[in-house]
Coordinates of C-alpha atoms in Angstrom, one line a residue:
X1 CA 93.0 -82.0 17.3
X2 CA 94.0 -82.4 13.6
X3 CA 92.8 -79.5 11.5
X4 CA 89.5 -80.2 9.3
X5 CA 89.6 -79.8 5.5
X6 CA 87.8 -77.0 4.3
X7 CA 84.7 -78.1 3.1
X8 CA 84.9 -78.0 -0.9
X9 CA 82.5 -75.1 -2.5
X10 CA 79.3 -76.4 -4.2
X11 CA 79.7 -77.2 -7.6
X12 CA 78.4 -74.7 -9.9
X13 CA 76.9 -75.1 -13.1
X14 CA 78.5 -73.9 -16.0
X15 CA 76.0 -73.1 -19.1
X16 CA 79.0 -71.6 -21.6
X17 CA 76.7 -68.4 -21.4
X18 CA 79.3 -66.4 -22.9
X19 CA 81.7 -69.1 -24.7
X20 CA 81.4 -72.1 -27.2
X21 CA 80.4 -75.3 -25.6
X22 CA 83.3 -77.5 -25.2
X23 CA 83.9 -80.9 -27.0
X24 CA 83.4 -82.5 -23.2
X25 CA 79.8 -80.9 -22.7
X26 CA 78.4 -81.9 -26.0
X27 CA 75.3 -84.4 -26.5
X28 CA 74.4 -87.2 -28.5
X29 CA 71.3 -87.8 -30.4
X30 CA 69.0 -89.5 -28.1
X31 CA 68.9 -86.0 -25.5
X32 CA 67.5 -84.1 -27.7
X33 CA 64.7 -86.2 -28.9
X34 CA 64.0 -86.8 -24.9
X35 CA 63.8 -83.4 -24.8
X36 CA 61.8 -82.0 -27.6
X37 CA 59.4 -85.1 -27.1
X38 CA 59.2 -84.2 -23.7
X39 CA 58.7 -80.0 -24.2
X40 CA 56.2 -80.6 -27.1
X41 CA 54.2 -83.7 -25.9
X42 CA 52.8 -81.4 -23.3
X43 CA 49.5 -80.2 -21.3
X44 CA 49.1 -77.2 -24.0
X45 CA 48.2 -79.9 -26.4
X46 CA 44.9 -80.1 -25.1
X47 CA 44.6 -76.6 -25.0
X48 CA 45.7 -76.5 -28.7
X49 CA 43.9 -79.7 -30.1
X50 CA 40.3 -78.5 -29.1
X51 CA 41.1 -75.2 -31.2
X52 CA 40.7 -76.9 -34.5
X53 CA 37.5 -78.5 -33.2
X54 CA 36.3 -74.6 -32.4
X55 CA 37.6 -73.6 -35.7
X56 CA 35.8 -75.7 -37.7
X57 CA 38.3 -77.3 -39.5
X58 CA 37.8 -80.3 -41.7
X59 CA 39.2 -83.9 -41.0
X60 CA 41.4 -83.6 -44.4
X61 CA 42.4 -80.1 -43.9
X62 CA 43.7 -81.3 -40.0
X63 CA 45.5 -84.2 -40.7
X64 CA 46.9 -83.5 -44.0
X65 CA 47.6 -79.6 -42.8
X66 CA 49.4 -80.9 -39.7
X67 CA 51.4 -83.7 -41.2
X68 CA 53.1 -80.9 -43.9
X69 CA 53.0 -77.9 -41.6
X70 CA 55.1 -79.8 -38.6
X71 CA 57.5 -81.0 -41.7
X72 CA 58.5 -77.9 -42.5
X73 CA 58.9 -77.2 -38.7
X74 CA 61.5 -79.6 -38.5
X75 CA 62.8 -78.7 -41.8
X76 CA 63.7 -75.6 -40.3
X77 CA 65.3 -76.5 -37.1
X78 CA 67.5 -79.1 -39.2
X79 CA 68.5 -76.7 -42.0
X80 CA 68.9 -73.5 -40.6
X81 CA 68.7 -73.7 -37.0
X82 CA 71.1 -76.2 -36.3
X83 CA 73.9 -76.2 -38.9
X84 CA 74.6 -72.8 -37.3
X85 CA 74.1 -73.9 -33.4
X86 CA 77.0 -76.5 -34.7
X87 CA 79.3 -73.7 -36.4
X88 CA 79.2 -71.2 -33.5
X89 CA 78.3 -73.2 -30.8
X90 CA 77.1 -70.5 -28.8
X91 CA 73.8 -68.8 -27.1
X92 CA 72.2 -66.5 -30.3
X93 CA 71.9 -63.6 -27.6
X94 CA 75.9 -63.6 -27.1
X95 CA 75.6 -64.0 -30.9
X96 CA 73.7 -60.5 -31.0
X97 CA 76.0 -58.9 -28.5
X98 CA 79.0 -59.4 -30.7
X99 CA 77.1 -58.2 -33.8
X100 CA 74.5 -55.6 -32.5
X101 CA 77.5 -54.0 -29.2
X102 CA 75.6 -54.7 -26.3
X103 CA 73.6 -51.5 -25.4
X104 CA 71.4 -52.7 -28.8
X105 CA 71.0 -56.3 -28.1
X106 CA 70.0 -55.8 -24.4
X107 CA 66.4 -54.3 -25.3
X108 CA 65.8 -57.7 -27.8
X109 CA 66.9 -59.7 -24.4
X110 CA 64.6 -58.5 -21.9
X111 CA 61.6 -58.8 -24.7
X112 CA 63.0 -62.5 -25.1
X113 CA 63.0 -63.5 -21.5
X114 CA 60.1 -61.8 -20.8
X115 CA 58.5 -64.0 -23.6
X116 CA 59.4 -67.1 -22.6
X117 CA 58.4 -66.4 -19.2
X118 CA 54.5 -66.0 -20.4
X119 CA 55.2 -69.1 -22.1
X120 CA 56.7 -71.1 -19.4
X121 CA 53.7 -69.1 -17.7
X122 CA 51.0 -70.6 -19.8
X123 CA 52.1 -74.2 -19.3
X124 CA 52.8 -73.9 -15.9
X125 CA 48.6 -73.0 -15.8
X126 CA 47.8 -75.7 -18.0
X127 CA 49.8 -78.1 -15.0
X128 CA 47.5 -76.4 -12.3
X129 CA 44.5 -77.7 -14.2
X130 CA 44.6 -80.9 -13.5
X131 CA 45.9 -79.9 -9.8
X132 CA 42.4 -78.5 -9.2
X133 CA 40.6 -81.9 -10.2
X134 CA 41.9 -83.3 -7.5
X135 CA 41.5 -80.5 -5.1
X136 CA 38.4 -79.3 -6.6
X137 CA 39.4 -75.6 -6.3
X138 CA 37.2 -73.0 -9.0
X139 CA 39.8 -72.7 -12.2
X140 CA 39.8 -69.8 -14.5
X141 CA 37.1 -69.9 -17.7
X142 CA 38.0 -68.1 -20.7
X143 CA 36.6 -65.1 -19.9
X144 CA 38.6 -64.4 -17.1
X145 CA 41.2 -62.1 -16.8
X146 CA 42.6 -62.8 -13.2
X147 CA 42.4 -65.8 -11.1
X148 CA 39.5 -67.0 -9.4
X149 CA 40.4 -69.2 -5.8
X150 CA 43.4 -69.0 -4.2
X151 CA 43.8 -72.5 -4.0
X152 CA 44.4 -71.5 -8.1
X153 CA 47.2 -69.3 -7.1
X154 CA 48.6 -71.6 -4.7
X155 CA 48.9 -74.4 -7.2
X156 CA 50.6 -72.1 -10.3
X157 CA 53.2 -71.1 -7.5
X158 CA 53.7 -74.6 -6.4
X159 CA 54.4 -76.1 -10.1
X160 CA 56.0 -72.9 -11.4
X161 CA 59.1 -73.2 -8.0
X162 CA 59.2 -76.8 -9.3
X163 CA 60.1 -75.7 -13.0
X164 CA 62.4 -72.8 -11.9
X165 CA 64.7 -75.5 -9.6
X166 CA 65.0 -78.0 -12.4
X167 CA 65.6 -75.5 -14.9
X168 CA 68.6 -73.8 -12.4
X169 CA 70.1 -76.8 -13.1
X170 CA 71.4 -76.6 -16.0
X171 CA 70.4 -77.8 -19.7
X172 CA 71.7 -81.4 -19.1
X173 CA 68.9 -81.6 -16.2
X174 CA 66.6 -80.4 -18.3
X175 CA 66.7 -82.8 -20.9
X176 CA 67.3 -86.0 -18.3
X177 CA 64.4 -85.1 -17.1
X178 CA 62.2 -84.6 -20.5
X179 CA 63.7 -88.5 -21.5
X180 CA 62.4 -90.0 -18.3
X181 CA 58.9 -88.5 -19.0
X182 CA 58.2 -88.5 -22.8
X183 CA 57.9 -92.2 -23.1
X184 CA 55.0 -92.5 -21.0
X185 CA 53.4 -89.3 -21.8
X186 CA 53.1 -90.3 -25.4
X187 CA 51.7 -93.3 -23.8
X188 CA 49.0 -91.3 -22.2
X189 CA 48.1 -89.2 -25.1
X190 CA 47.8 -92.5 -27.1
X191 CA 45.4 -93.7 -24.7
X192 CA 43.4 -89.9 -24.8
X193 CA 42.7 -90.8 -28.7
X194 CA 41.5 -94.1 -28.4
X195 CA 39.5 -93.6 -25.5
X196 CA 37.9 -90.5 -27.8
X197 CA 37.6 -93.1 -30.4
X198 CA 36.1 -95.6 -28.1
X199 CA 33.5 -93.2 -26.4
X200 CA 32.5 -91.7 -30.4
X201 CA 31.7 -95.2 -31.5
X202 CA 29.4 -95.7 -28.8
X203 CA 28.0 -91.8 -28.8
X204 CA 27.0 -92.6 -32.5
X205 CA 26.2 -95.9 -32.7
X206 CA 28.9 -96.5 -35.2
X207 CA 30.5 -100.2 -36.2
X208 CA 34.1 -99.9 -37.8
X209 CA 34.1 -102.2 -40.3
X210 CA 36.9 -101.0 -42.8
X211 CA 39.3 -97.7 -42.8
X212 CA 36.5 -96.1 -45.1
X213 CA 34.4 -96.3 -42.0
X214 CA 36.7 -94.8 -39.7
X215 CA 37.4 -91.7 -42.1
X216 CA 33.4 -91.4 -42.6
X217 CA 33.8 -90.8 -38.6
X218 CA 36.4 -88.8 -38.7
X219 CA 34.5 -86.2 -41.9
X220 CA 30.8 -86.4 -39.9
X221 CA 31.0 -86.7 -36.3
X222 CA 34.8 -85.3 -35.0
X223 CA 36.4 -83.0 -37.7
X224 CA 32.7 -81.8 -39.5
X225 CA 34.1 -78.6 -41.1
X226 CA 30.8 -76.0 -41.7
X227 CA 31.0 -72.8 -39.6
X228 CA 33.3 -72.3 -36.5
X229 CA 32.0 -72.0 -32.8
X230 CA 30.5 -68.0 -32.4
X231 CA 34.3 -66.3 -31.9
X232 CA 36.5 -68.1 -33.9
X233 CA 38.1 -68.0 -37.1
X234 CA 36.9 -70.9 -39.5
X235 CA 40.1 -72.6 -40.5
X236 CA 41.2 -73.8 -43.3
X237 CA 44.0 -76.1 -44.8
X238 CA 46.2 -73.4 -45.3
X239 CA 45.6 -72.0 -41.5
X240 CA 46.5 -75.6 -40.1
X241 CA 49.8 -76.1 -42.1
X242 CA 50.8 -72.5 -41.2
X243 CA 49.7 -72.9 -37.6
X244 CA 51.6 -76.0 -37.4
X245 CA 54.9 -74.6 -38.8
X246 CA 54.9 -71.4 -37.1
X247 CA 53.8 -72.2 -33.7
X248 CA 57.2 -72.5 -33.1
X249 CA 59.2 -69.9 -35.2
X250 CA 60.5 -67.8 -32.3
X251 CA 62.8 -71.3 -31.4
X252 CA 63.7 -72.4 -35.5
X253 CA 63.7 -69.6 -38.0
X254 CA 63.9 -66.9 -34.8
X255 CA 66.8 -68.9 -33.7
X256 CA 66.1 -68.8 -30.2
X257 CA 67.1 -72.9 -30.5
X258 CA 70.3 -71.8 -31.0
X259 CA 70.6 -72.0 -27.2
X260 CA 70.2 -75.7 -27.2
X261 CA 71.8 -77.1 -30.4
X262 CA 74.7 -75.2 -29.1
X263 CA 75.0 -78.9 -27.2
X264 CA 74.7 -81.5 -30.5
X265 CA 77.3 -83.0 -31.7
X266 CA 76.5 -82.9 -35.7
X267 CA 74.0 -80.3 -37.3
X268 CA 71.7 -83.3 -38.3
X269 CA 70.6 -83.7 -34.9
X270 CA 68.1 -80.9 -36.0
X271 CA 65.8 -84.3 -37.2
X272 CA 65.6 -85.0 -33.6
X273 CA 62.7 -82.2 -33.5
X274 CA 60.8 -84.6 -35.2
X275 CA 60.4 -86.5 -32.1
X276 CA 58.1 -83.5 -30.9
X277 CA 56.2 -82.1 -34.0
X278 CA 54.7 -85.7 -34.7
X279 CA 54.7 -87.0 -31.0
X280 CA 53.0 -83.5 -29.6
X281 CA 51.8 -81.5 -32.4
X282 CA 50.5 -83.8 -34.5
X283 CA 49.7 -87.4 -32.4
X284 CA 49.0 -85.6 -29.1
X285 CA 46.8 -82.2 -31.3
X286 CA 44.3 -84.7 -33.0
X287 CA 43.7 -86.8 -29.8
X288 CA 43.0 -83.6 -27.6
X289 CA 40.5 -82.3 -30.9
X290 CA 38.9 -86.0 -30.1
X291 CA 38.3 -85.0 -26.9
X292 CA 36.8 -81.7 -27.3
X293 CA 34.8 -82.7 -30.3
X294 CA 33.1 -86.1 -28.1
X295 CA 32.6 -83.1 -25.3
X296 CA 30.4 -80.8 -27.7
X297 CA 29.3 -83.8 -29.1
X298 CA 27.6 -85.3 -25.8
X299 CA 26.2 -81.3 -24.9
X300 CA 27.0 -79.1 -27.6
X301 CA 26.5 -75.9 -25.1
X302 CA 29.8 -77.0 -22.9
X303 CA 32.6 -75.7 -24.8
X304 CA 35.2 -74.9 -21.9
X305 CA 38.8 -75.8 -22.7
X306 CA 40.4 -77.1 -19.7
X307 CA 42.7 -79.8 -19.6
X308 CA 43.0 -81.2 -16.5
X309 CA 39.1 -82.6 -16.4
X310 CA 38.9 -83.1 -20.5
X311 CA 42.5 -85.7 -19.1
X312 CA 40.4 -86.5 -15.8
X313 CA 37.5 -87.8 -18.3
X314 CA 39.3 -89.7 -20.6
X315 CA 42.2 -91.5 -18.4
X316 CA 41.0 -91.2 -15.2
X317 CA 44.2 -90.2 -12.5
X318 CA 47.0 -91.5 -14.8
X319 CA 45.3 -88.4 -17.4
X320 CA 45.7 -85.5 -14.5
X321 CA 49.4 -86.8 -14.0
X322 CA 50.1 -86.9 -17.1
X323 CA 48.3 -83.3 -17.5
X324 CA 50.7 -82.2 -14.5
X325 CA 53.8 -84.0 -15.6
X326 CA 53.6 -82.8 -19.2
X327 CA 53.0 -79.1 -18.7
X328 CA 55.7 -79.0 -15.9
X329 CA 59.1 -81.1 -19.0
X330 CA 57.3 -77.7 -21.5
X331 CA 58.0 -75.0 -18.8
X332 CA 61.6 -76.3 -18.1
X333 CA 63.2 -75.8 -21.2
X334 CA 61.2 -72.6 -21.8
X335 CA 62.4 -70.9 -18.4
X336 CA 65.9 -72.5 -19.2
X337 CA 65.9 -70.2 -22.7
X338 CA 64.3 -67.7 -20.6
X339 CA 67.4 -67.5 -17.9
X340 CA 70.2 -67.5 -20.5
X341 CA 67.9 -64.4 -22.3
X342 CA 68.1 -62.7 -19.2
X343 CA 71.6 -63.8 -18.2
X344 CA 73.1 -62.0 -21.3
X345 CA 71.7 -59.0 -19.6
X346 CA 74.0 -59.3 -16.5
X347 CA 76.5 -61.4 -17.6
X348 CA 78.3 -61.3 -14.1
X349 CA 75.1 -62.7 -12.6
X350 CA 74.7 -66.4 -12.5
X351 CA 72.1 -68.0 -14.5

């Protein structure tokens, strides 16, 4: 009997944890917009957008604040963050290691990892939202500190062991995944505005006639300014553009994006964040605040902020997976920058 070839060791994949990224790994343009449309076009949006609605912010100071504040985001990612992603081209916590010795940078890694795992964390939660819509499971109000039904507990594990196996696989995963989704999840939020739109007009008796019209919506019944609701901070102008461009500053001006520029090709790839400032945090942000305003609009005493039925409401099934999907392409990345934080710890381990 002829011998049998040895069966051929799984492939692993190699992140260049600890070395530059090679000429051969490198990515064009179009990845990362996938990917930072698909991270920031996510189901934290409509935890975000009703904030502004709670705050009391303006219409002016909203879309004015957000459209200057997510500028200088992407300012920042294209002028500091990247040029030095593209110089180096490695991970900023091997960066640390070098400069710091490691004993120093080891304490900054475990906070790191441990951050972006309560971030991953969060979105992962905002995914299981629109899980219990369909199973009709109780879901955590804001008051709560722990969960409340163990079908909730049961759903967070269930999304969160689908965003640890797609992040395990590597950064190119990650962002192959993000490009198939984006497209229709900016669909989807789209659709969340002008349904909000839709359902205003009809809540108020309101006839658009002209753009002056529209804005009179926009300064009486959705963004009204006056006080905020009893808890929150009134915001300002100055709150939203600061909110906008700092939302973010642990992955541009902290550098954590390092990590994933490490992959472009040229340093002006850092525009490519544009794709998820004006798609998620700016687009996605004022059609969740539509939402939540028409909710406290129709009975001003409901003010719970949960995403899957404010989706459910507005799209119907096509909102809950788009709810699902979009909190699920945040998480990965997040838990991706959270392994190679936690990597640099044990560098013998495998990501």
């Amino acid at each position: 009997m002829p011998d049998l070839p040895a069966a051929s060791p799984p492939e692993t994949v190699n992140e260049y944890e600890r070395e530059p990224v090679p000429e051969k790994a490198r990515l064009g343009f179009k990845s990362f917009i996938g990917q930072y449309a698909g991270e920031h076009t996510a189901g934290t949006e409509l935890m975000i957008g009703p904030l502004f609605v709670a705050s009391g912010v303006a219409a002016f100071d909203l879309l004015v604040g957000l459209l200057l504040g997510n500028l200088l985001a992407v300012l920042s990612w294209t002028f500091l963050t990247a040029p030095i992603a593209t110089r180096s081209r490695l991970t900023l916590y091997f960066q640390l290691e070098k400069i710091c010795g490691r004993k120093l940078v080891t304490l900054y890694n475990l906070a790191n990892g441990v951050m972006f795992c309560f971030l991953a964390g969060s979105m992962i939660t905002v995914s299981a939202t629109a899980v219990g819509v369909w199973f009709h499971f109780p879901m955590p109000g804001l008051n709560d500190l722990y969960p409340n039904s163990v079908g909730w507990v049961v759903a967070v594990l269930a999304v969160g062991i689908m965003v640890a196996v797609v992040a395990a696989y590597g950064y190119n995963f990650v962002a192959r995944i993000a490009n198939y989704a984006a497209p229709w999840m900016t669909i989807v939020f789209i659709a969340f505005g002008v349904v909000g739109l839709r359902e205003f007009l009809v809540a108020t008796n309101t006839t658009i006639n002209s753009a002056g019209d529209l804005w009179n919506l926009c300064q009486t019944a959705i963004w009204k300014g006056g006080a905020p609701l009893p808890g929150q901070v009134k915001f300002t102008f100055w709150h939203v553009t600061f909110f906008a461009w700092f939302c973010n500053m642990a992955m541009h001006i902290g550098m954590s994006d390092l990590s994933v520029f490490r992959y472009a090709r040229k340093p002006w790839y850092g525009l490519a964040t544009a794709s998820g400032m004006y798609l998620g945090h700016y687009l996605a942000w004022i059609a969740a605040s539509i939402l939540y305003a028409l909710q406290i609009h129709r009975n001003p005493g409901n003010t719970a902020v949960l995403p899957g039925p404010l989706a459910d409401g507005a799209a119907g099934v096509a909102g809950l997976i788009c709810v699902t999907i979009a909190g699920w392409t945040t998480a990965n990345p997040t838990i991706y920058r959270a392994g190679l934080a936690f990597q640099a710890i044990f560098p013998q381990s495998s990501r």
